[in-house]
Short mmCIF file of C-alpha atoms in Angstrom, two decimals:
data_model
loop_
_atom_site.label_atom_id
_atom_site.label_comp_id
_atom_site.label_asym_id
_atom_site.label_seq_id
_atom_site.Cartn_x
_atom_site.Cartn_y
_atom_site.Cartn_z
CA MET A 1 0.00 0.00 0.00
CA LEU A 2 1.30 3.43 -1.04
CA HIS A 3 0.91 6.13 1.61
CA THR A 4 0.96 9.73 0.40
CA ILE A 5 1.38 12.67 2.78
CA ASN A 6 0.71 16.24 1.67
CA LYS A 7 1.08 18.21 4.92
CA SER A 8 4.11 20.02 6.29
CA PRO A 9 5.14 18.14 9.45
CA PHE A 10 5.86 21.49 11.10
CA GLU A 11 2.22 22.45 10.99
CA ASN A 12 0.34 19.20 11.12
CA ASN A 13 0.67 15.74 12.67
CA THR A 14 -0.28 13.85 9.48
CA PHE A 15 3.23 12.43 9.03
CA GLU A 16 3.38 11.30 12.64
CA THR A 17 -0.10 9.78 12.41
CA CYS A 18 0.60 8.01 9.13
CA THR A 19 3.79 6.42 10.42
CA ARG A 20 1.87 4.76 13.25
CA PHE A 21 -0.12 2.79 10.66
CA LEU A 22 2.70 1.92 8.25
CA LEU A 23 3.49 -1.70 7.65
CA PRO A 24 7.10 -2.62 6.81
CA GLY A 25 7.73 -2.38 3.08
CA ASP A 26 4.92 0.04 2.32
CA PRO A 27 6.25 2.99 0.30
CA VAL A 28 5.69 6.52 1.58
CA LEU A 29 5.44 9.40 -0.90
CA PHE A 30 5.62 13.02 0.22
CA ILE A 31 3.78 15.48 -2.02
CA GLU A 32 2.78 19.16 -1.88
CA ASP A 33 3.71 20.71 1.51
CA GLY A 34 4.53 17.21 2.76
CA VAL A 35 7.91 17.43 1.03
CA TYR A 36 9.24 19.79 3.71
CA ALA A 37 9.62 16.65 5.87
CA VAL A 38 12.50 15.32 3.78
CA GLN A 39 14.79 18.37 3.66
CA SER A 40 18.10 17.27 5.18
CA GLY A 41 19.04 18.48 8.62
CA ASN A 42 15.61 19.44 9.88
CA LYS A 43 14.00 18.19 13.07
CA PHE A 44 12.25 15.35 11.23
CA THR A 45 15.39 13.90 9.66
CA HIS A 46 15.76 11.30 12.42
CA GLU A 47 12.16 10.21 11.96
CA ILE A 48 12.67 9.95 8.19
CA GLU A 49 15.79 7.85 8.81
CA ARG A 50 13.82 5.62 11.17
CA VAL A 51 11.10 5.08 8.55
CA LEU A 52 13.74 4.39 5.90
CA LYS A 53 14.96 1.37 7.88
CA THR A 54 11.72 -0.45 7.05
CA ASN A 55 10.03 1.49 4.24
CA PRO A 56 11.05 3.15 0.98
CA VAL A 57 10.54 6.92 1.09
CA PHE A 58 9.88 9.07 -1.96
CA ALA A 59 9.27 12.77 -2.52
CA LEU A 60 7.65 14.39 -5.55
CA ARG A 61 10.42 16.25 -7.40
CA PRO A 62 8.26 19.06 -8.85
CA ASP A 63 7.01 19.86 -5.33
CA LEU A 64 10.58 19.88 -3.98
CA ASP A 65 11.71 22.17 -6.80
CA ALA A 66 8.75 24.49 -6.31
CA ARG A 67 9.77 24.94 -2.68
CA GLY A 68 13.51 25.30 -3.22
CA ILE A 69 14.35 22.09 -1.41
CA GLY A 70 17.63 20.82 -2.81
CA THR A 71 19.26 18.55 -0.27
CA LEU A 72 17.27 15.62 1.02
CA ALA A 73 17.68 13.27 3.95
CA GLU A 74 19.92 10.43 2.78
CA GLY A 75 18.01 7.53 1.27
CA VAL A 76 14.98 9.52 0.13
CA GLU A 77 14.29 8.98 -3.56
CA THR A 78 12.56 11.42 -5.85
CA VAL A 79 9.89 10.77 -8.47
CA ASP A 80 8.10 12.94 -11.01
CA TYR A 81 4.35 12.65 -11.66
CA GLU A 82 4.94 9.63 -13.89
CA GLY A 83 6.91 8.05 -11.07
CA PHE A 84 3.94 8.76 -8.79
CA VAL A 85 1.73 6.94 -11.31
CA GLY A 86 4.28 4.12 -11.34
CA LEU A 87 3.93 3.69 -7.58
CA VAL A 88 0.14 3.66 -7.98
CA GLU A 89 0.48 0.91 -10.59
CA GLU A 90 2.17 -1.26 -8.00
CA HIS A 91 0.11 -0.37 -4.92
CA GLN A 92 -3.33 0.58 -3.72
CA VAL A 93 -3.28 4.11 -2.40
CA ASN A 94 -3.81 5.55 1.07
CA SER A 95 -3.82 9.35 0.73
CA TRP A 96 -3.26 11.02 4.09
CA PHE A 97 -4.04 14.70 4.34
CA MET B 1 -4.88 0.10 -15.76
CA LYS B 2 -8.15 1.93 -15.08
CA ILE B 3 -7.91 4.75 -12.57
CA GLY B 4 -10.57 6.85 -10.87
CA ILE B 5 -9.76 10.10 -9.11
CA LEU B 6 -11.57 11.61 -6.14
CA LEU B 7 -10.90 15.33 -5.66
CA LYS B 8 -12.08 16.80 -2.38
CA GLU B 9 -10.92 20.41 -2.51
CA GLY B 10 -11.80 23.42 -4.60
CA PRO B 11 -9.41 25.23 -6.93
CA TYR B 12 -6.64 27.65 -5.89
CA ASN B 13 -7.09 27.47 -2.09
CA HIS B 14 -5.28 24.15 -2.04
CA GLN B 15 -2.82 22.43 -4.35
CA ALA B 16 -4.98 19.29 -4.40
CA SER B 17 -6.66 20.17 -7.69
CA ASP B 18 -3.31 20.89 -9.36
CA THR B 19 -1.77 17.65 -8.14
CA ALA B 20 -4.82 15.68 -9.23
CA PHE B 21 -4.59 17.23 -12.69
CA LYS B 22 -0.86 16.57 -13.06
CA PHE B 23 -1.39 13.01 -11.85
CA ALA B 24 -4.21 12.46 -14.37
CA GLU B 25 -2.08 13.82 -17.23
CA ALA B 26 0.85 11.61 -16.27
CA ALA B 27 -1.38 8.53 -15.98
CA ILE B 28 -2.83 9.15 -19.45
CA LYS B 29 0.66 9.73 -20.85
CA LYS B 30 1.71 6.36 -19.45
CA GLY B 31 -1.17 4.70 -21.30
CA HIS B 32 -3.62 4.27 -18.44
CA ILE B 33 -7.30 5.04 -18.65
CA VAL B 34 -8.42 7.81 -16.34
CA ASP B 35 -12.04 6.85 -16.13
CA ALA B 36 -13.44 9.73 -14.10
CA VAL B 37 -12.63 12.57 -11.76
CA PHE B 38 -15.27 12.74 -9.04
CA LEU B 39 -15.56 16.07 -7.24
CA TYR B 40 -16.64 16.08 -3.60
CA ASN B 41 -16.75 18.57 -0.71
CA ASP B 42 -15.53 21.94 -2.02
CA GLY B 43 -14.10 20.02 -4.97
CA VAL B 44 -17.36 20.65 -6.83
CA THR B 45 -16.29 24.28 -7.37
CA ASN B 46 -13.57 23.07 -9.76
CA VAL B 47 -15.95 23.10 -12.70
CA THR B 48 -17.82 26.39 -12.67
CA LYS B 49 -17.47 28.29 -15.92
CA LEU B 50 -17.88 31.52 -13.96
CA MET B 51 -14.25 31.06 -12.95
CA ASP B 52 -12.19 33.91 -14.41
CA PRO B 53 -8.63 33.96 -13.06
CA PRO B 54 -6.00 36.50 -14.20
CA GLN B 55 -4.60 35.71 -17.65
CA ASP B 56 -1.20 34.66 -16.34
CA ASP B 57 -2.75 32.08 -14.00
CA ARG B 58 -4.06 28.65 -14.87
CA ASN B 59 -7.79 28.31 -15.49
CA ILE B 60 -8.56 25.26 -13.41
CA ALA B 61 -12.10 24.73 -14.68
CA GLY B 62 -10.95 25.15 -18.27
CA ARG B 63 -8.17 22.66 -17.70
CA TRP B 64 -10.57 19.97 -16.46
CA SER B 65 -12.82 20.69 -19.42
CA GLU B 66 -9.90 20.21 -21.85
CA LEU B 67 -8.93 16.96 -20.15
CA SER B 68 -12.46 15.71 -20.64
CA LYS B 69 -12.60 16.74 -24.29
CA LYS B 70 -9.19 15.36 -25.22
CA HIS B 71 -9.19 12.13 -23.28
CA GLY B 72 -12.81 11.32 -22.51
CA VAL B 73 -12.34 11.65 -18.76
CA GLU B 74 -15.67 12.13 -17.06
CA ILE B 75 -15.59 15.13 -14.72
CA LEU B 76 -18.38 14.57 -12.22
CA ALA B 77 -19.54 16.79 -9.37
CA CYS B 78 -21.50 15.30 -6.48
CA ILE B 79 -25.06 16.59 -6.54
CA ALA B 80 -25.51 16.96 -2.78
CA ALA B 81 -22.19 18.79 -2.40
CA SER B 82 -22.99 20.94 -5.46
CA LYS B 83 -26.40 22.01 -4.21
CA ARG B 84 -24.90 23.13 -0.92
CA ARG B 85 -22.39 25.29 -2.75
CA GLY B 86 -24.53 26.79 -5.49
CA ILE B 87 -23.13 24.69 -8.31
CA SER B 88 -25.79 23.82 -10.89
CA ASP B 89 -25.93 22.43 -14.45
CA ASP B 90 -26.21 25.86 -16.06
CA ILE B 91 -22.81 27.03 -14.77
CA LEU B 92 -20.78 23.87 -15.48
CA VAL B 93 -17.87 23.90 -17.91
CA GLU B 94 -18.20 21.72 -20.99
CA GLY B 95 -17.36 18.10 -20.29
CA SER B 96 -18.48 18.13 -16.68
CA ALA B 97 -21.73 16.92 -15.17
CA ILE B 98 -23.52 16.64 -11.86
CA THR B 99 -24.25 13.19 -10.53
CA GLY B 100 -24.89 11.27 -7.32
CA LEU B 101 -22.63 9.53 -4.85
CA GLY B 102 -23.81 6.24 -6.29
CA THR B 103 -21.69 7.07 -9.32
CA LEU B 104 -18.64 7.44 -7.09
CA THR B 105 -19.38 3.99 -5.71
CA ASP B 106 -19.52 2.64 -9.27
CA ILE B 107 -16.22 4.38 -10.03
CA ALA B 108 -14.67 2.77 -6.95
CA ILE B 109 -15.97 -0.63 -8.03
CA ARG B 110 -15.09 -0.56 -11.74
CA ASN B 111 -11.58 0.89 -11.53
CA ASP B 112 -8.32 -0.75 -10.51
CA ARG B 113 -7.49 2.26 -8.36
CA LEU B 114 -9.28 5.17 -6.75
CA VAL B 115 -6.77 7.88 -5.91
CA THR B 116 -7.90 10.64 -3.55
CA PHE B 117 -6.60 14.20 -3.55
CA GLY B 118 -7.62 16.55 -0.78
CA ASP B 119 -6.36 18.67 2.05
CA MET C 1 -14.70 -21.70 3.38
CA GLN C 2 -16.60 -18.60 2.43
CA MET C 3 -16.25 -17.67 -1.23
CA GLU C 4 -14.98 -14.18 -1.81
CA ASN C 5 -17.06 -12.32 -4.36
CA GLU C 6 -14.59 -10.52 -6.57
CA ASN C 7 -17.18 -7.89 -7.45
CA VAL C 8 -17.37 -6.84 -3.83
CA LYS C 9 -14.71 -4.29 -3.01
CA LYS C 10 -13.26 -3.56 0.36
CA ILE C 11 -13.76 0.15 0.91
CA MET C 12 -12.50 1.87 4.05
CA HIS C 13 -13.53 5.34 5.14
CA VAL C 14 -11.15 7.09 7.51
CA LEU C 15 -12.66 9.92 9.54
CA ARG C 16 -9.96 12.18 10.93
CA HIS C 17 -11.63 15.51 11.54
CA ALA C 18 -13.61 16.79 14.50
CA PRO C 19 -17.30 17.06 13.63
CA HIS C 20 -18.37 20.72 13.36
CA GLY C 21 -15.29 22.84 12.67
CA THR C 22 -15.18 21.52 9.10
CA ILE C 23 -17.72 19.67 6.95
CA TYR C 24 -15.43 16.73 6.20
CA THR C 25 -16.91 14.34 8.74
CA TYR C 26 -20.52 15.21 7.91
CA GLU C 27 -20.06 14.84 4.16
CA GLY C 28 -17.98 11.74 4.81
CA LEU C 29 -20.91 10.24 6.66
CA GLU C 30 -23.23 11.11 3.75
CA MET C 31 -20.86 9.26 1.41
CA ILE C 32 -20.77 6.24 3.70
CA LEU C 33 -24.58 6.08 3.86
CA ILE C 34 -24.88 6.08 0.05
CA MET C 35 -22.11 3.53 -0.43
CA ALA C 36 -23.79 1.28 2.12
CA ALA C 37 -26.64 0.74 -0.34
CA TYR C 38 -24.21 -0.85 -2.83
CA GLU C 39 -23.43 -3.92 -0.74
CA GLN C 40 -19.70 -3.45 -0.73
CA ASP C 41 -17.46 -4.50 2.16
CA LEU C 42 -17.43 -1.18 4.02
CA SER C 43 -15.51 -0.23 7.12
CA VAL C 44 -15.16 3.05 8.97
CA VAL C 45 -12.12 3.98 11.03
CA PHE C 46 -11.94 6.92 13.43
CA ILE C 47 -8.45 8.33 13.85
CA GLY C 48 -7.25 11.52 15.55
CA ASP C 49 -9.93 14.16 16.04
CA GLY C 50 -12.28 11.89 14.08
CA VAL C 51 -13.09 10.14 17.37
CA TYR C 52 -14.77 13.36 18.56
CA ALA C 53 -17.49 12.75 15.96
CA LEU C 54 -18.67 9.87 18.14
CA LYS C 55 -18.63 11.71 21.45
CA LYS C 56 -21.79 11.58 23.51
CA GLY C 57 -23.55 14.74 24.63
CA GLN C 58 -23.10 16.91 21.54
CA ASP C 59 -25.65 19.72 21.36
CA THR C 60 -25.22 21.85 18.24
CA SER C 61 -28.38 23.94 18.72
CA GLY C 62 -26.34 26.96 19.77
CA ILE C 63 -24.03 27.03 16.73
CA GLY C 64 -26.70 26.78 14.05
CA ILE C 65 -25.28 23.61 12.50
CA LYS C 66 -27.24 20.39 12.24
CA GLY C 67 -25.90 17.76 14.61
CA PHE C 68 -25.27 14.27 13.29
CA SER C 69 -23.70 12.19 16.02
CA LYS C 70 -26.91 10.17 16.26
CA THR C 71 -26.66 9.28 12.58
CA PHE C 72 -23.73 7.05 13.45
CA MET C 73 -26.19 4.95 15.45
CA ALA C 74 -28.12 4.35 12.21
CA LEU C 75 -25.12 2.84 10.41
CA ASP C 76 -25.90 -0.55 11.89
CA GLY C 77 -29.27 -0.45 10.11
CA TYR C 78 -27.43 0.09 6.83
CA ASP C 79 -25.30 -2.99 7.52
CA VAL C 80 -22.23 -0.87 8.19
CA GLU C 81 -21.05 -2.80 11.20
CA LYS C 82 -17.29 -2.46 10.96
CA LEU C 83 -16.63 0.60 13.07
CA TYR C 84 -13.09 0.87 14.36
CA VAL C 85 -11.53 3.43 16.67
CA ASP C 86 -7.80 3.98 17.00
CA ARG C 87 -6.78 3.24 20.59
CA VAL C 88 -4.11 5.93 20.87
CA SER C 89 -6.44 8.60 19.47
CA LEU C 90 -9.08 7.70 22.05
CA GLU C 91 -6.69 7.54 24.97
CA GLU C 92 -4.78 10.72 24.24
CA ARG C 93 -8.09 12.58 24.27
CA GLY C 94 -8.98 11.18 27.66
CA LEU C 95 -11.91 9.24 26.26
CA THR C 96 -13.08 5.66 26.67
CA GLU C 97 -15.59 3.56 24.73
CA ASP C 98 -18.23 4.64 27.26
CA ASP C 99 -17.94 8.20 25.96
CA LEU C 100 -19.00 7.16 22.45
CA VAL C 101 -22.51 7.05 20.96
CA VAL C 102 -22.02 3.69 19.24
CA ASP C 103 -20.37 0.37 19.91
CA VAL C 104 -17.00 0.25 18.22
CA GLU C 105 -14.02 -2.01 18.11
CA VAL C 106 -10.94 -0.31 19.53
CA LEU C 107 -7.85 -1.30 17.55
CA ASP C 108 -4.13 -0.84 17.93
CA ALA C 109 -2.46 0.99 15.06
CA GLN C 110 -0.82 -2.17 13.80
CA GLU C 111 -4.18 -3.95 13.52
CA THR C 112 -5.64 -0.97 11.68
CA GLY C 113 -2.56 -0.89 9.45
CA ARG C 114 -3.16 -4.52 8.53
CA LEU C 115 -6.82 -3.78 7.75
CA MET C 116 -5.74 -0.85 5.58
CA LYS C 117 -3.43 -3.13 3.64
CA GLU C 118 -6.39 -5.41 2.76
CA GLN C 119 -8.45 -2.61 1.23
CA ASP C 120 -9.18 -1.97 -2.43
CA VAL C 121 -10.07 1.63 -1.72
CA ILE C 122 -9.34 3.97 1.20
CA ILE C 123 -10.98 7.38 1.44
CA HIS C 124 -9.90 9.86 4.09
CA HIS C 125 -12.42 12.49 5.09
#
């Protein structure tokens, strides 16, 4: 199951809530304001690293670019919209907002 | 693969409509069928032809209309949500229609995926 | 062994908003009631402030918004019997099952996570 998160973790507990329900192996995709979670060196980096031990983590590249986020927590992969579709091909979707 | 989209927010206030549109375009480009975009909550205000944004901004209603014309995607606004928000048949952009929640259920049943965009 | 009908989809509704500050929970409930008529395998999960939708003693007469907590009691009549509440969400709000208007099953996040994984469709409200 693909989990998408579109909220900044600084403003909203969606990321925290979503991670409680993650099963190992389920991919997590940050989109929209959610991508602020994966900027390297912020207060959520440790949590991202913890999730990465069991789950692949992606961020939507156009949303990162739009927000000027260049350096990501190590291990986070980026996808474009077609990559997003690719994840949806492989998984049912759980859109957290 | 057949994909349905559920869009739960109106235009401009949230990015949800933009992401849903970009996702739909990418899915079509990859050869998937985007069966329908169902509009719920404030999402129903995505398809009013009264929308008139500045020229240098995207016209969100017009964009959904184009998607429908070019690719046969049904753009469907929930009737109950529409009535609450003053959306009626006479102000819909071409290619969109008002329908019931039963249709959303059908969309959920007949597609391989239902992808929700909201806020 | 019970045969699984492949035309029946597992559809989960996740209610995560408090009831009156936004319309999400109310319109979510309207969606659930319509979908219930289509004989799909429906479940409803209350997470975060969504659990407040089930709180007893709501009186909305003073705010001019129609109350709907009692509508949750009607779900049983629509054969929507799978009502789950997230344990942490309930506990961190100082609530217990006795504070809720309907009987629910209280689940740990891992159990809910497993249920989510089984779904064909998940809709957050």
